[in-house]
XYZ file of C-alpha atoms in Angstrom:
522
model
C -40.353 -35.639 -18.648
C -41.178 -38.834 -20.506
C -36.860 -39.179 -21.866
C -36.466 -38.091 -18.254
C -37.904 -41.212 -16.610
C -37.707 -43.491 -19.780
C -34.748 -45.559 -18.638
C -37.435 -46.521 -15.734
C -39.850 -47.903 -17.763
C -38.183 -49.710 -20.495
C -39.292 -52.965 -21.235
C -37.014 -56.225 -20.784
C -34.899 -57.727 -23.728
C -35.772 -60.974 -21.782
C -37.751 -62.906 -19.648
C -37.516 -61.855 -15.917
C -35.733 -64.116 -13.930
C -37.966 -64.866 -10.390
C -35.520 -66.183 -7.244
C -37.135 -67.151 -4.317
C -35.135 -65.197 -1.230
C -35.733 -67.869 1.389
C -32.492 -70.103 2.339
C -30.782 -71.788 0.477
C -31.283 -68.931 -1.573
C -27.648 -66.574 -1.189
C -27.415 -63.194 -1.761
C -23.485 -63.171 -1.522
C -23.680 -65.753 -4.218
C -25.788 -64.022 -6.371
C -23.344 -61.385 -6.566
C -20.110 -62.800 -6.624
C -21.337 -64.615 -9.791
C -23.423 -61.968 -11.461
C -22.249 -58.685 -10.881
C -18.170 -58.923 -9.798
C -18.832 -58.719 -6.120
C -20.448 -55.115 -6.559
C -20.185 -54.328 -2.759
C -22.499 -51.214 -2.979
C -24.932 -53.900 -4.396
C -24.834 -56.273 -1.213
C -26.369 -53.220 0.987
C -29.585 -53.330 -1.754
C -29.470 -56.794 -0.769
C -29.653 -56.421 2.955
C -32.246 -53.398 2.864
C -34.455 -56.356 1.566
C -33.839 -58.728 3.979
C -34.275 -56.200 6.553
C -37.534 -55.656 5.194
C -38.434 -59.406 5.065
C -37.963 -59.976 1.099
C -39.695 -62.602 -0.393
C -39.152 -62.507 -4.079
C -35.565 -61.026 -6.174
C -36.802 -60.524 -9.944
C -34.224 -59.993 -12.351
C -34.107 -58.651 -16.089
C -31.822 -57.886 -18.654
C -33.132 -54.123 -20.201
C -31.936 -52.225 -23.024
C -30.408 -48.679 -22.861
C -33.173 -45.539 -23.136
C -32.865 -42.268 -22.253
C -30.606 -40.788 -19.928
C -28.680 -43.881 -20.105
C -28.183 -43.415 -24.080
C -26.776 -40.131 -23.309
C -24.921 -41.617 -20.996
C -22.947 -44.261 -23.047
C -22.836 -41.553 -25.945
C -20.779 -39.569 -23.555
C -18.692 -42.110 -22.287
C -17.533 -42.763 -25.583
C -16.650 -39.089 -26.659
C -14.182 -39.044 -23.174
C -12.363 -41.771 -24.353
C -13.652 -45.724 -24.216
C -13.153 -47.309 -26.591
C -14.715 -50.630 -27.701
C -17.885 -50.148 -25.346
C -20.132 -52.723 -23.749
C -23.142 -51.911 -21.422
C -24.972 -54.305 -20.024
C -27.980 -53.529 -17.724
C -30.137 -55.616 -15.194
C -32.731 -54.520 -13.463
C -33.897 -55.899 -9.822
C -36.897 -55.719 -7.724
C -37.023 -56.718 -4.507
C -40.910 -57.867 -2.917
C -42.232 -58.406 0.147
C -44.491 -61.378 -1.004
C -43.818 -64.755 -3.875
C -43.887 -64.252 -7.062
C -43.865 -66.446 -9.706
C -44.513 -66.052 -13.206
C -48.359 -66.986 -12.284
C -48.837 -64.472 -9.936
C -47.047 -61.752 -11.049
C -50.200 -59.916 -12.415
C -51.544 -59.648 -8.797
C -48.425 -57.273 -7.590
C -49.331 -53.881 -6.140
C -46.987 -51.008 -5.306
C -47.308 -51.582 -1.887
C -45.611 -55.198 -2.511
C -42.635 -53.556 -3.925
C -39.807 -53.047 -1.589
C -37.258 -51.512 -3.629
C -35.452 -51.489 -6.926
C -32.267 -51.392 -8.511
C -30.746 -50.451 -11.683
C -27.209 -52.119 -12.745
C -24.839 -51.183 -15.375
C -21.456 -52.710 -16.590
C -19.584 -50.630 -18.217
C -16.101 -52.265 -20.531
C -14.068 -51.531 -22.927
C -10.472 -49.703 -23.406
C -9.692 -46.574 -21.116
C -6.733 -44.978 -20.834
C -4.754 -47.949 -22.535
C -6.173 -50.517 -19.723
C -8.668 -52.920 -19.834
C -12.005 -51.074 -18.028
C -14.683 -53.415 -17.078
C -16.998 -52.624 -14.057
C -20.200 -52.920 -12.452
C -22.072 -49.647 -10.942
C -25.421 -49.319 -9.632
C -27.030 -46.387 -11.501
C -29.891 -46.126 -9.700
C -31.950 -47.313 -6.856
C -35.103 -46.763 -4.570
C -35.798 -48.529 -1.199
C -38.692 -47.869 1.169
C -37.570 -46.270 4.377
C -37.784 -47.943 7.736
C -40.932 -47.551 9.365
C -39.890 -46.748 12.919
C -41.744 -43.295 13.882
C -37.940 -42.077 14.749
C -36.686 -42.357 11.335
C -38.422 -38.839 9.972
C -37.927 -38.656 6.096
C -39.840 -35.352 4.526
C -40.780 -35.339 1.236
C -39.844 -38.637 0.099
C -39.771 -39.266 -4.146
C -42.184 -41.231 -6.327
C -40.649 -42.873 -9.013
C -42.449 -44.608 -11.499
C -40.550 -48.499 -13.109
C -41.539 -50.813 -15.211
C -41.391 -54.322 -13.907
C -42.277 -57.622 -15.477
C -43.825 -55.409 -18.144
C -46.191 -53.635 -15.932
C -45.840 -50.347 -14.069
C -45.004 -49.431 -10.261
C -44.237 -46.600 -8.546
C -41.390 -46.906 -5.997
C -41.603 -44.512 -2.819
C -37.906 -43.100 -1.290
C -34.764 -41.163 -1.832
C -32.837 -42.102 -5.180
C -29.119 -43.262 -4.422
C -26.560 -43.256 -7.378
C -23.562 -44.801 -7.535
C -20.205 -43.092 -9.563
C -18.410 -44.957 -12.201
C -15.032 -43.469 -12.858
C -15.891 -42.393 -16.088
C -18.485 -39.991 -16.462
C -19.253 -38.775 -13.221
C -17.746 -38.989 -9.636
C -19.462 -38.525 -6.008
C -20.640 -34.784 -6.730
C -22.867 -36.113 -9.599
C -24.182 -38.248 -7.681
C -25.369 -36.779 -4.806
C -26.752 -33.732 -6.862
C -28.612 -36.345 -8.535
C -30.375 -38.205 -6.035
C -31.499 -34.970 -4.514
C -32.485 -32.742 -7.325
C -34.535 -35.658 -8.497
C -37.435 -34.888 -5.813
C -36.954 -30.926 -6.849
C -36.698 -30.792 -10.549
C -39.908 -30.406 -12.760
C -38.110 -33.111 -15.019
C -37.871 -35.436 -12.175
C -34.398 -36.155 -12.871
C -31.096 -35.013 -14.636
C -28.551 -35.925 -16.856
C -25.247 -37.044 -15.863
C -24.471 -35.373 -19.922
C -26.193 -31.589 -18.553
C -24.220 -31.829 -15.135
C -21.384 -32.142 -17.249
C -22.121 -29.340 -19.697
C -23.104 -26.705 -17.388
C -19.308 -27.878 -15.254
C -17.708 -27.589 -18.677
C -18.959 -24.140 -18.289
C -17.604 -23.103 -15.166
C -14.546 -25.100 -15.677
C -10.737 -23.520 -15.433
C -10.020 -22.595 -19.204
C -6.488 -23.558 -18.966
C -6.967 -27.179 -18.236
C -9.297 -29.950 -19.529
C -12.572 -31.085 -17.529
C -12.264 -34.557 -16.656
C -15.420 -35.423 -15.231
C -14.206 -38.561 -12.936
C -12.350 -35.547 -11.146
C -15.506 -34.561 -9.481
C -17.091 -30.777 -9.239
C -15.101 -28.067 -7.846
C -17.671 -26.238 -5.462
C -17.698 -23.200 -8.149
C -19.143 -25.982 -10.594
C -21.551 -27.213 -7.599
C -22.983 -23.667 -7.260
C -23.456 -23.306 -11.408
C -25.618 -26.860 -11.757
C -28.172 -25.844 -8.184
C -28.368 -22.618 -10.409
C -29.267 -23.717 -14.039
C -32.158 -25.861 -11.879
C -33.228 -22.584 -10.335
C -32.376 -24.567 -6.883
C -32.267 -22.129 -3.761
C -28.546 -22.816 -1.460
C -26.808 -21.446 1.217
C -23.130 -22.862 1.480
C -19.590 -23.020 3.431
C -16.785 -23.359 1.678
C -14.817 -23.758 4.870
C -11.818 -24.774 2.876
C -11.825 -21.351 1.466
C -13.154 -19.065 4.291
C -11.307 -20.940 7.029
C -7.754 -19.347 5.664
C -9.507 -15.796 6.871
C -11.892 -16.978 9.259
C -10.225 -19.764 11.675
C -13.009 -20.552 13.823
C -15.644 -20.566 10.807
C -16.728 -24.338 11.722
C -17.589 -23.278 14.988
C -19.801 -20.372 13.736
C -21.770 -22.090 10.592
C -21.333 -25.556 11.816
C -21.842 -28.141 8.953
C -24.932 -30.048 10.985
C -26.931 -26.844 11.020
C -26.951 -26.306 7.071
C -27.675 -30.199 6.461
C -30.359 -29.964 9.409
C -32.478 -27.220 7.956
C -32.346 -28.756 5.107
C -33.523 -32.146 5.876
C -36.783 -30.564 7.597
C -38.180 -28.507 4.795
C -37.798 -31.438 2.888
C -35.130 -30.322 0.474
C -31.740 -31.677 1.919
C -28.277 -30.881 2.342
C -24.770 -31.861 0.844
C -21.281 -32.789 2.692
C -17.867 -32.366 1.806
C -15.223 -33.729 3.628
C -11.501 -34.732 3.735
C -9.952 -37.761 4.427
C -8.092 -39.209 7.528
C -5.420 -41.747 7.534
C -2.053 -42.537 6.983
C -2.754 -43.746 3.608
C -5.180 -41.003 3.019
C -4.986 -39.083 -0.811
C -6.081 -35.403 -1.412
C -9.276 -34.959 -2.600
C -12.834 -34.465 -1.082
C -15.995 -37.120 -0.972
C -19.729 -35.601 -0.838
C -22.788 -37.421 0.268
C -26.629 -36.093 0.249
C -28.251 -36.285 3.340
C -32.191 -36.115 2.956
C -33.267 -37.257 7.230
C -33.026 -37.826 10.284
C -33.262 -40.015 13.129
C -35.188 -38.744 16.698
C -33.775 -39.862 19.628
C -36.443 -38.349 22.977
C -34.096 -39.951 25.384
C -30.917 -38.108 24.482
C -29.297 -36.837 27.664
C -27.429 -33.954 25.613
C -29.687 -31.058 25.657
C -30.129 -31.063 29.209
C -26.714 -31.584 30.313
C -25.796 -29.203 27.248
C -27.848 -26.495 28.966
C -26.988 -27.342 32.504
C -23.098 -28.613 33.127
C -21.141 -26.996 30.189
C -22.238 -24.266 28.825
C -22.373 -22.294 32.682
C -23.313 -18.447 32.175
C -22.893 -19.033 28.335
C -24.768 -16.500 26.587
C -26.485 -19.515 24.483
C -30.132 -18.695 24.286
C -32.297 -21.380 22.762
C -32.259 -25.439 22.545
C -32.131 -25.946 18.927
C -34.840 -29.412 18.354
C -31.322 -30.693 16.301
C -29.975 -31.817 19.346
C -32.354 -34.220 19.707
C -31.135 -35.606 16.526
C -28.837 -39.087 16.663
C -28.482 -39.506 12.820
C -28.731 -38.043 9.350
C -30.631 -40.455 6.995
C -27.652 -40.120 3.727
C -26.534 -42.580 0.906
C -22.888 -43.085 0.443
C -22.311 -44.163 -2.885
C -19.056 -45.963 -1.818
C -20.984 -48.175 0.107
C -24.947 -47.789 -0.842
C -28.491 -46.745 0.239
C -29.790 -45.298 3.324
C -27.282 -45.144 5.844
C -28.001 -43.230 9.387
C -24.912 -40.943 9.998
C -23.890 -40.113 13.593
C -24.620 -35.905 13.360
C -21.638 -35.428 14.616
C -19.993 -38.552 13.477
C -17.458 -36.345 10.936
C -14.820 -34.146 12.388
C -15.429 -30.107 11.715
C -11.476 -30.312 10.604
C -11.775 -32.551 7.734
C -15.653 -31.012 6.594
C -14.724 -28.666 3.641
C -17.668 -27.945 2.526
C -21.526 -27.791 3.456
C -24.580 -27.407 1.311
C -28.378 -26.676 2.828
C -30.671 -26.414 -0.034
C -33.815 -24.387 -0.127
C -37.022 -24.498 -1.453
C -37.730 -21.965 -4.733
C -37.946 -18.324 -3.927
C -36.380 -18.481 -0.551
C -33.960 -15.751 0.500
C -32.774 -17.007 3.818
C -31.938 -20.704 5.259
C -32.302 -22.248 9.135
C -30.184 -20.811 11.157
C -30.906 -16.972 9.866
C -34.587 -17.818 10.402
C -33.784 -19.394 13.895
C -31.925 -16.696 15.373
C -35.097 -14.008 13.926
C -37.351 -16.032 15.868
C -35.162 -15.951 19.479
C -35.085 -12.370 18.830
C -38.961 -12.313 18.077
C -39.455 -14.385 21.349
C -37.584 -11.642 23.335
C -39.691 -8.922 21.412
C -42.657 -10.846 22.482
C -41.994 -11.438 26.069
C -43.285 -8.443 27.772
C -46.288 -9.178 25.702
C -47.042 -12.881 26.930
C -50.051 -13.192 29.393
C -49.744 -13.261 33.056
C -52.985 -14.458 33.076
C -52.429 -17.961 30.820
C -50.592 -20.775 32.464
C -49.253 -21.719 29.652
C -47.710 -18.538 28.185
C -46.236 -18.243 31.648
C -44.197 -21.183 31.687
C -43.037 -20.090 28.288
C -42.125 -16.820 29.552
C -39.843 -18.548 32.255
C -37.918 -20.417 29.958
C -37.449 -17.648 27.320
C -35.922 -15.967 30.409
C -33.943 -19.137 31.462
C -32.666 -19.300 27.828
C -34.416 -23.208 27.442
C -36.690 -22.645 25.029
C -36.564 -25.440 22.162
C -36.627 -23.983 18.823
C -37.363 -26.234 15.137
C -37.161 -24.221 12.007
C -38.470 -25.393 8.608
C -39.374 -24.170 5.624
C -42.793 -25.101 3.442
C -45.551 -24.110 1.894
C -48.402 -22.002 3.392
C -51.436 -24.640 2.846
C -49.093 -27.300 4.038
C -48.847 -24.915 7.205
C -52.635 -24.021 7.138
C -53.762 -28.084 7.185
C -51.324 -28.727 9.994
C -53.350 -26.052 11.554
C -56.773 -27.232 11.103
C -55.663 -30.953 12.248
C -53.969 -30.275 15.630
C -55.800 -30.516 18.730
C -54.664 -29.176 22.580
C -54.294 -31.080 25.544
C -58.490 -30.555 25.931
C -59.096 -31.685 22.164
C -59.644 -28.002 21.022
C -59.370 -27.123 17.471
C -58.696 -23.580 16.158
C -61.549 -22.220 14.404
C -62.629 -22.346 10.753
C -62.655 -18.278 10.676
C -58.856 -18.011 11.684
C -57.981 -20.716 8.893
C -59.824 -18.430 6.396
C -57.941 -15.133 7.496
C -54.650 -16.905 7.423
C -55.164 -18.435 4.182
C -55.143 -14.888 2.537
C -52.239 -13.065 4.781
C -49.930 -15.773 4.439
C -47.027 -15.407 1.485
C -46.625 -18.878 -0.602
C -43.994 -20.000 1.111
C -43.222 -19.614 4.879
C -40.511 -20.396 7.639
C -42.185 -21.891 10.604
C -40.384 -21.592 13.829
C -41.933 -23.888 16.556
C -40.926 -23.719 19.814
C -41.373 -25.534 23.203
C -40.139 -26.398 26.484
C -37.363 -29.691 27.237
C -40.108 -31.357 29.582
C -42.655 -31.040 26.211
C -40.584 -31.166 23.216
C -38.578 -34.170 23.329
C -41.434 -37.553 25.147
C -44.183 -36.034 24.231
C -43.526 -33.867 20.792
C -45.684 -31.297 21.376
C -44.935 -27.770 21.155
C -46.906 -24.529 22.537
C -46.850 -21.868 19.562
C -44.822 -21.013 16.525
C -43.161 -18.119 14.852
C -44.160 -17.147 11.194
C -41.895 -15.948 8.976
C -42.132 -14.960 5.152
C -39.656 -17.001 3.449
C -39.101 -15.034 0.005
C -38.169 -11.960 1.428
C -35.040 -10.405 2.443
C -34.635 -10.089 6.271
C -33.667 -6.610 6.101
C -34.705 -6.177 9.980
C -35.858 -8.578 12.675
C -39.439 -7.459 11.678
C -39.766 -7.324 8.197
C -40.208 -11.198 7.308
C -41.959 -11.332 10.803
C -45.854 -12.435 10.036
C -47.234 -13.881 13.247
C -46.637 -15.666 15.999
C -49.143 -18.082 17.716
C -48.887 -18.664 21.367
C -51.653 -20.702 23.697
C -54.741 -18.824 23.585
C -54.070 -16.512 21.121
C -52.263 -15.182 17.900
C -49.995 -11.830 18.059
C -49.189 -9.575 15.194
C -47.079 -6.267 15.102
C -49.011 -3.280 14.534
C -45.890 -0.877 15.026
C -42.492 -1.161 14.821
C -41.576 1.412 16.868
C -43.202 1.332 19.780
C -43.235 -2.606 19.390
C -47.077 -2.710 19.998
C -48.741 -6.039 18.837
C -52.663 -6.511 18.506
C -53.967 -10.125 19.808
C -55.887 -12.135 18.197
C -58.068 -14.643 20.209
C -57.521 -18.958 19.154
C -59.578 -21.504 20.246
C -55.887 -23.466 21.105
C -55.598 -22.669 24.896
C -52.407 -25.378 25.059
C -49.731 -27.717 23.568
C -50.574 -29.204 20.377
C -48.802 -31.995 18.593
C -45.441 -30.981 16.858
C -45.392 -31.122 13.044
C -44.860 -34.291 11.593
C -43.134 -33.819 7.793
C -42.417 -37.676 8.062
C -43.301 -39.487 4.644
């Protein structure tokens, strides 16, 4: 882990540089002069304004690490007469000067970014180029912008150590690795027990899977064979489309396994997702681009589920509001263009998507949409079974029948399930009690799929729910009952006791109403 994170907290070949980021101070200055007119880099820039940046620091830093492997590989595809260079920045939220420097905190830190020029011969031309390698911003603060399971990473500033809270966005160089390395990168880097990988290991394990006849070239990018063989070595769970593949037997296959629902799963258990797309123009080449995608933006005013429900899908057999139409934007990094960018959810045309990644958390055999449509069929199973008698369970009752229930699938841990249980509260402050905690501690598996679900009027203003569906996550849905665990409802749990007959024993809960959604927001 320590070579892993080394290039982090390697100490400056210099003094840092401190610039003070109030006028006439000029970011598109500082770049034009310093670092070529890096566009990717002028985003960093603005992610620090936007978050009221006080103080740039700047130093010079010496290759360790994964960056050593990095320029060792470089060289064996083929440039010649190498130069790196590498700068660090830090962006803060208060001034620094070299007097005060010692009082910084992690919480002053707004964001960092590693820079690396990369020259020499390639190809018989003259290669000389700037590339961010790595960077880590803070993510908005609006309650909307919901970002689960964000990544610590620990840097060495000024010769003392921070630890900088977000998302890791890497930028391709041409060289060594393209937009598939990339994106693997800044996702795996939350999931990995190494906290990060090497650009040199991507490439291995691709050599591996590569087409004998021809030679890997890794500024080609990843063939989606090659995609599947690196989320593999790292023991990382997937379910994926190749839609450029499946479409030429199945023609409507981006209507059935729609790209939004893999990357939307993903994003709420916390793991992410991965798009592949064409593109569009008249001056358009072949090839794909991938991005990660690792959020979401909430938008409780959205008119679409409603009129969704009501003026266009008439006497469509449709069944459930999923919660992802609720959803403006995916929270993704473009490499092209930099960090933390909100991406319409629909924003990319089915057409040109070519492939779609949901990743899943270790052990899982089943991703969101299998463990959505269990759950609509374990609401049907369940609705003889709700009680006349609880006001509640009878609204929820009429809109299983109406087909408006609101659905939310993710996938996590049982004790991150079990504290969200002890901490909610109903609409009369109840809590459930300590006993039921207990007893669900011990018949939960590790890792479970919870399906909330709710009502429009509930879901969307108020983001409360009234029950979810538990569902083992590591086990293969062989039937609609066998991952089926338990399903909570106002006022009490139920749990199968025979298949057959479908006869379910009730268990009492001290949570007679709505309770507050689940927040998984960082």
């Amino acid at each position: 882990m320590g070579e892993m994170q080394a290039h982090r907290l390697v100490e400056p070949v210099s003094t840092p540089e401190f610039f003070d980021f109030a006028p006439p101070f000029s970011c598109f200055d500082h770049i034009d002069t310093r670092f070529a007119c890096l566009s990717s880099l002028h985003r960093c820039f603005s992610l620090a304004r936007s978050f009221d940046a006080q103080t740039l620091i700047q130093e010079a830093i010496p290759p360790d690490g994964i960056i050593v492997q990095e320029n060792e590989e470089i060289a064996s595809l083929g440039l010649t007469g190498c130069r790196h260079d590498l700068v660090r920045l830090s962006f803060w939220n208060t001034r620094v000067t070299v007097a005060n420097v010692s009082a910084l905190k992690d919480e002053n830190l707004i964001g960092y970014a590693i820079l690396k020029r990369d020259a020499g011969e390639w190809e018989g031309d003259r290669f000389d180029r700037w590339h961010i390698f790595e960077a880590v911003f803070r993510k908005y603060m609006h309650a909307h912008n919901c970002l689960p399971n964000t990544g610590s990473y620990s840097v060495r500033i000024a010769n003392r150590k921070f630890t900088a809270h977000g998302v890791l966005y890497c930028q391709q160089n041409g060289l060594n690795k393209a937009c598939a390395h990339v994106a693997l990168r800044s996702l795996l880097s939350r999931l990995v027990l190494e906290h990060d990988i090497s650009y040199s290991v991507l490439n291995t394990l691709a050599r591996k899977c590569h087409d004998k006849a021809t030679r890997y070239l890794p500024k080609n990018g990843l063939t989606v064979q090659q995609i599947r063989c690196i989320l593999q070595y790292y023991k990382i769970g997937f379910r994926d489309v190749d839609y450029a593949e499946r479409s030429l037997k199945e023609p409507d296959i981006r209507k059935t396994y729609p790209y939004q629902k893999y990357l939307y799963s993903g994003i709420e258990s916390g793991v992410g997702g991965l798009l592949g797309f064409s593109m569009d123009g008249p001056q358009a080449t072949e090839g794909c681009h991938i991005i990660p995608f690792y959020g979401h933006t909430f938008n409780k005013d959205t008119w679409a589920p409603d009129a969704d429900a009501s003026y266009f899908n008439i006497g469509a057999n449709v069944g459930y509001i999923p919660s992802e139409s609720w959803t403006s934007s995916f929270l993704g990094h473009d490499d092209n263009f930099g960090p933390n960018f909100c991406i319409p959810r629909l924003y990319v045309n089915p057409e040109n998507v070519q492939y779609a990644v949901e990743l899943l958390r270790n052990g899982v055999q089943y991703n969101g949409m299998v463990a959505e449509a269990l759950a609509l069929q374990l609401l049907y199973s369940l609705y003889p079974h709700l009680d006349a008698n609880s006001t509640w369970q009878k609204r929820l009752a009429r809109h299983v029948q109406e087909q408006k229930v609101v659905l939310r699938a993710f996938c996590i841990p049982q004790t991150q399930y079990l504290e969200h249980l002890r901490l909610i509260h109903d609409w009369e402050n109840n809590t459930e009690r300590t006993e039921m905690l207990d007893t669900l501690r011990y018949t939960l598996p590790p890792v479970v799929w919870v399906v909330e679900f709710s009502i429009p009027q509930l879901f969307p203003a108020n983001e409360r729910k009234l029950g979810e569906i538990i569902l083992d996550a590591c086990c293969s849905p062989y039937d609609l009952f066998t991952p089926f665990i338990i399903a909570r409802l106002p006022g009490n749990y139920l749990v199968l006791t025979d298949k057959k007959s479908l006869s379910y024993e009730r268990i009492a809960s001290h949570l007679q109403s709505h309770v507050e959604v689940m927040r998984q927001n960082d």
